[in-house]
Backbone as CSV, one residue per row, in Angstrom:
resi,resn,N_x,N_y,N_z,CA_x,CA_y,CA_z,C_x,C_y,C_z
1,MET,132.849,105.229,152.960,133.351,104.179,152.113,132.305,103.068,151.959
2,ILE,131.677,102.687,153.026,130.656,101.643,152.982,129.457,102.132,152.158
3,GLN,129.141,103.406,152.260,128.007,103.953,151.511,128.286,103.902,150.005
4,VAL,129.508,104.206,149.586,129.876,104.156,148.180,129.803,102.722,147.676
5,LEU,130.319,101.784,148.458,130.282,100.365,148.095,128.841,99.874,147.988
6,LEU,128.002,100.275,148.924,126.594,99.889,148.934,125.882,100.477,147.703
7,ALA,126.182,101.710,147.339,125.584,102.345,146.174,125.995,101.631,144.893
8,CYS,127.248,101.203,144.808,127.719,100.470,143.632,127.032,99.117,143.505
9,VAL,126.856,98.435,144.620,126.182,97.128,144.611,124.730,97.301,144.186
10,ILE,124.054,98.313,144.705,122.651,98.561,144.344,122.546,98.901,142.859
11,ALA,123.448,99.719,142.366,123.441,100.078,140.948,123.668,98.848,140.081
12,ALA,124.586,97.978,140.484,124.858,96.757,139.720,123.636,95.850,139.703
13,VAL,122.939,95.741,140.823,121.736,94.906,140.908,120.645,95.487,140.002
14,ILE,120.476,96.798,140.005,119.458,97.438,139.164,119.753,97.202,137.687
15,ILE,121.005,97.340,137.293,121.391,97.107,135.903,121.158,95.652,135.514
16,ALA,121.516,94.730,136.391,121.333,93.302,136.103,119.851,92.962,135.948
17,VAL,119.007,93.508,136.807,117.564,93.246,136.735,116.982,93.837,135.445
18,ALA,117.408,95.033,135.082,116.908,95.668,133.862,117.283,94.848,132.628
19,ARG,118.517,94.375,132.570,118.939,93.547,131.432,118.182,92.220,131.401
20,TRP,117.954,91.626,132.532,117.214,90.367,132.607,115.780,90.571,132.097
21,GLN,115.132,91.675,132.522,113.766,91.958,132.064,113.734,92.193,130.555
22,GLN,114.741,92.886,130.045,114.794,93.148,128.606,114.935,91.848,127.818
23,ASN,115.741,90.928,128.299,115.914,89.632,127.633,114.650,88.797,127.719
24,GLN,113.924,88.884,128.807,112.684,88.124,128.961,111.599,88.641,128.015
25,ARG,111.555,89.925,127.862,110.540,90.543,127.025,110.836,90.348,125.550
26,GLY,112.075,90.334,125.170,112.455,90.206,123.765,112.224,91.516,123.046
27,SER,112.559,91.534,121.804,112.341,92.748,121.031,110.950,92.720,120.433
28,ASP,110.406,93.899,120.217,109.093,94.010,119.607,109.190,93.622,118.133
29,ALA,108.245,92.821,117.697,108.212,92.426,116.289,107.827,93.634,115.448
30,PRO,108.436,93.788,114.297,108.047,94.913,113.438,106.621,94.711,112.943
31,THR,105.912,95.797,112.806,104.537,95.697,112.313,104.566,95.623,110.795
32,GLN,103.680,94.830,110.259,103.573,94.667,108.821,102.123,94.899,108.429
33,PRO,101.880,95.758,107.460,100.495,95.950,107.025,99.971,94.681,106.360
34,SER,98.692,94.439,106.540,98.088,93.263,105.911,97.307,93.660,104.665
35,TRP,97.525,94.872,104.198,96.769,95.349,103.055,96.998,94.470,101.841
36,GLN,95.901,94.065,101.269,95.961,93.293,100.042,94.650,93.476,99.304
37,PHE,94.680,93.226,98.033,93.445,93.316,97.277,92.951,91.905,96.998
38,PRO,91.648,91.757,96.766,91.092,90.418,96.536,91.616,89.800,95.250
39,ALA,91.649,88.486,95.208,92.104,87.756,94.021,90.939,87.440,93.088
40,GLN,89.727,87.468,93.620,88.548,87.080,92.833,87.367,87.934,93.261
41,LEU,86.590,88.388,92.299,85.357,89.121,92.556,84.203,88.352,91.931
42,ASP,83.022,88.540,92.473,81.824,88.015,91.840,81.215,89.171,91.044
43,PRO,81.290,89.117,89.718,80.803,90.246,88.913,79.348,90.623,89.199
44,THR,78.552,89.687,89.665,77.147,90.010,89.951,76.990,90.897,91.182
45,ASP,78.064,91.069,91.962,78.020,91.969,93.123,78.027,93.437,92.707
46,PHE,78.336,93.700,91.450,78.518,95.072,90.998,77.521,95.380,89.901
47,ALA,76.644,96.316,90.173,75.521,96.626,89.285,75.957,96.966,87.870
48,SER,77.093,97.625,87.741,77.507,98.067,86.412,78.311,97.013,85.655
49,SER,78.433,95.819,86.210,79.246,94.782,85.579,78.563,94.277,84.314
50,ARG,79.036,94.728,83.176,78.437,94.320,81.904,79.485,94.153,80.825
51,GLY,80.707,94.558,81.080,81.738,94.523,80.053,82.642,93.318,80.172
52,GLN,83.616,93.311,79.326,84.623,92.260,79.307,85.588,92.431,80.473
53,TRP,85.712,93.657,80.968,86.604,93.989,82.075,85.828,94.750,83.133
54,LEU,86.237,94.582,84.380,85.570,95.227,85.507,86.612,95.951,86.343
55,VAL,86.404,97.246,86.539,87.255,98.039,87.416,86.400,98.406,88.632
56,VAL,86.875,98.033,89.809,86.150,98.335,91.046,87.064,99.149,91.945
57,VAL,86.514,100.258,92.451,87.251,101.092,93.383,86.507,101.056,94.714
58,PHE,87.145,100.482,95.725,86.587,100.443,97.074,87.007,101.737,97.762
59,THR,86.013,102.489,98.275,86.266,103.804,98.844,85.578,103.961,100.190
60,SER,85.783,105.121,100.778,85.053,105.525,101.971,84.825,107.021,101.876
61,SER,83.658,107.475,102.273,83.368,108.904,102.198,84.233,109.706,103.166
62,THR,84.895,109.041,104.101,85.787,109.731,105.030,87.220,109.798,104.516
63,CYS,87.468,109.259,103.334,88.815,109.194,102.746,88.996,110.340,101.762
64,SER,90.004,111.162,102.000,90.209,112.327,101.135,90.776,111.948,99.760
65,THR,91.428,110.827,99.639,92.030,110.404,98.373,91.064,109.601,97.517
66,CYS,90.061,109.022,98.123,89.170,108.095,97.420,88.426,108.718,96.249
67,ASP,87.908,109.932,96.419,87.173,110.576,95.327,88.053,110.758,94.104
68,ASP,89.312,111.110,94.330,90.246,111.313,93.230,90.479,110.013,92.459
69,VAL,90.707,108.922,93.180,90.943,107.632,92.526,89.679,107.165,91.797
70,ALA,88.525,107.341,92.422,87.260,106.941,91.784,87.030,107.744,90.501
71,ALA,87.323,109.038,90.523,87.138,109.864,89.328,88.086,109.426,88.211
72,LYS,89.306,109.091,88.563,90.262,108.610,87.557,89.801,107.284,86.960
73,ALA,89.224,106.423,87.785,88.746,105.126,87.296,87.537,105.291,86.387
74,GLU,86.652,106.241,86.678,85.447,106.451,85.864,85.791,106.734,84.408
75,VAL,86.924,107.346,84.167,87.341,107.673,82.804,87.605,106.404,81.995
76,LEU,87.866,105.290,82.662,88.149,104.028,81.979,86.890,103.359,81.428
77,ALA,85.716,103.813,81.855,84.450,103.179,81.461,84.258,103.233,79.948
78,SER,83.839,102.086,79.399,83.557,101.984,77.963,82.633,100.792,77.767
79,SER,82.362,100.449,76.513,81.509,99.280,76.268,82.198,97.995,76.710
80,ALA,83.523,97.990,76.777,84.264,96.801,77.190,84.675,96.833,78.655
81,VAL,84.572,98.006,79.295,85.051,98.160,80.672,83.952,98.759,81.543
82,SER,83.548,98.008,82.563,82.587,98.504,83.544,83.356,99.026,84.744
83,VAL,82.897,100.127,85.295,83.550,100.726,86.465,82.520,100.861,87.579
84,SER,82.880,100.390,88.769,82.019,100.514,89.944,82.802,101.131,91.085
85,THR,82.152,102.054,91.786,82.721,102.618,93.004,81.904,102.074,94.156
86,VAL,82.588,101.490,95.136,81.920,100.828,96.257,82.321,101.546,97.547
87,ASP,81.441,102.451,98.014,81.711,103.209,99.230,81.408,102.356,100.464
88,TYR,82.261,102.464,101.449,82.101,101.659,102.667,80.769,101.934,103.363
89,LEU,80.371,103.187,103.448,79.134,103.506,104.164,77.911,102.927,103.471
90,ASP,77.959,102.818,102.147,76.825,102.272,101.397,76.882,100.758,101.236
91,HIS,78.101,100.200,101.220,78.265,98.775,100.935,79.313,98.137,101.848
92,ALA,79.134,98.288,103.142,80.085,97.695,104.103,80.150,96.179,103.923
93,ASP,79.040,95.567,103.493,79.013,94.127,103.282,80.018,93.688,102.220
94,LEU,80.155,94.465,101.146,81.115,94.107,100.100,82.551,94.343,100.569
95,HIS,82.782,95.383,101.339,84.123,95.611,101.893,84.509,94.440,102.788
96,LYS,83.548,93.980,103.589,83.821,92.848,104.485,84.005,91.561,103.681
97,ARG,83.137,91.331,102.715,83.209,90.104,101.903,84.555,89.968,101.199
98,TYR,85.064,91.090,100.670,86.327,91.051,99.932,87.528,91.437,100.795
99,GLU,87.296,91.540,102.107,88.349,91.817,103.099,89.174,93.050,102.746
100,ILE,88.471,94.114,102.385,89.131,95.383,102.074,89.460,96.062,103.399
101,ASP,90.745,96.249,103.660,91.141,96.875,104.921,91.906,98.176,104.717
102,ALA,91.946,98.660,103.482,92.560,99.951,103.190,91.851,100.546,101.980
103,VAL,91.596,101.832,102.055,90.969,102.522,100.931,91.823,103.716,100.556
104,PRO,91.835,104.098,99.323,91.168,103.451,98.210,91.904,102.189,97.767
105,THR,91.127,101.200,97.375,91.654,99.991,96.750,90.965,99.866,95.395
106,ALA,91.753,99.857,94.351,91.214,99.727,92.989,91.700,98.412,92.405
107,VAL,90.785,97.664,91.791,91.151,96.396,91.175,90.618,96.340,89.748
108,ILE,91.358,95.632,88.921,90.952,95.397,87.536,90.774,93.896,87.388
109,ALA,89.556,93.486,87.029,89.236,92.060,86.907,88.725,91.759,85.508
110,ASP,88.904,90.513,85.101,88.356,90.106,83.809,86.857,89.829,83.965
111,GLY,86.205,89.445,82.892,84.767,89.217,82.905,84.317,88.123,83.856
112,ASN,85.237,87.217,84.231,84.918,86.155,85.192,85.175,86.589,86.627
113,GLY,85.687,87.793,86.812,85.952,88.297,88.156,87.345,88.017,88.679
114,VAL,88.204,87.430,87.864,89.575,87.160,88.287,90.346,88.475,88.276
115,VAL,90.861,88.860,89.441,91.579,90.125,89.549,92.951,89.975,88.908
116,LYS,93.195,90.833,87.941,94.454,90.798,87.193,95.431,91.866,87.664
117,ARG,94.916,92.926,88.282,95.772,94.023,88.727,95.075,94.736,89.859
118,GLY,95.842,95.228,90.829,95.264,95.966,91.936,96.165,97.091,92.398
119,PHE,95.545,98.096,92.973,96.253,99.261,93.486,95.682,99.593,94.855
120,ILE,96.539,99.846,95.812,96.098,100.249,97.146,96.684,101.624,97.420
121,GLY,95.819,102.552,97.791,96.266,103.916,98.053,96.129,104.781,96.821
122,PRO,96.731,105.963,96.877,96.629,106.875,95.732,97.246,106.244,94.489
123,VAL,96.642,106.504,93.362,97.146,105.969,92.100,96.958,107.042,91.023
124,THR,97.899,107.107,90.122,97.792,108.097,89.049,96.893,107.559,87.941
125,ALA,96.356,108.463,87.157,95.549,108.066,86.001,96.406,107.256,85.030
126,THR,97.660,107.629,84.902,98.573,106.911,84.011,98.743,105.464,84.454
127,ASP,98.893,105.251,85.757,99.044,103.881,86.260,97.766,103.067,86.031
128,LEU,96.612,103.683,86.222,95.352,102.969,85.963,95.228,102.610,84.485
129,TRP,95.493,103.562,83.609,95.413,103.305,82.167,96.389,102.208,81.765
130,ALA,97.623,102.321,82.249,98.638,101.320,81.899,98.286,99.957,82.469
131,GLY,97.741,99.919,83.678,97.329,98.645,84.274,96.238,97.975,83.461
132,LEU,95.257,98.756,83.025,94.182,98.201,82.202,94.715,97.765,80.844
133,ALA,95.568,98.566,80.241,96.150,98.203,78.938,96.942,96.908,79.048
134,GLU,97.690,96.746,80.129,98.516,95.550,80.313,97.663,94.292,80.475
135,VAL,96.579,94.370,81.224,95.749,93.170,81.402,94.946,92.860,80.139
136,ARG,94.586,93.891,79.391,93.848,93.673,78.145,94.754,93.122,77.053
137,GLU,95.994,93.583,77.031,96.952,93.144,76.030,98.307,92.959,76.714
138,PRO,98.544,91.761,77.297,99.801,91.525,78.009,101.021,91.826,77.145
139,GLY,101.992,92.477,77.775,103.200,92.855,77.061,103.183,94.289,76.606
140,SER,102.001,94.916,76.641,101.936,96.324,76.282,102.205,97.138,77.537
141,ASP,102.534,98.382,77.337,102.696,99.256,78.497,101.673,100.370,78.468
142,GLY,100.709,100.256,77.593,99.674,101.269,77.488,100.041,102.418,76.576
143,CYS,101.239,102.380,76.016,101.696,103.454,75.125,101.963,102.877,73.745
144,SER,101.722,103.670,72.730,102.026,103.183,71.386,103.492,103.407,71.076
145,SER,104.013,102.593,70.215,105.423,102.664,69.851,105.536,102.937,68.358
146,THR,106.582,103.648,67.964,106.793,103.945,66.558,108.017,103.220,66.030
147,ASP,108.433,102.115,66.675,109.612,101.364,66.243,109.435,100.755,64.896
């Protein structure tokens, strides 16, 4: 009988200590990604910057999705749109300067370098085209209408 009572007291003490430790520690804060794209670029940082619009894709040669996004962005190149691909291994300084912490990161900036649209991660060609169309002509969706 004394052994059962002693076991119950020990169990109660263990439970009380565990709850006290849990309250002291608190709950773990949820993790939040800090991924963001830059708000401003210096067009002179990008060799191909010559158009009214600048599309920059920050990549890494170790990223399996980056080549796909860079290839989709290259199609946007025209006399009005300059496209630059900035690989981390070749231009770590630019990744650091613009605080790129996730690749691929694609941004669309005006001729002054003000970023008007950005994409982090995989992006479809349709989204890139529509993003460029929207910044070039606000209110458009990149598609023609027959209304």
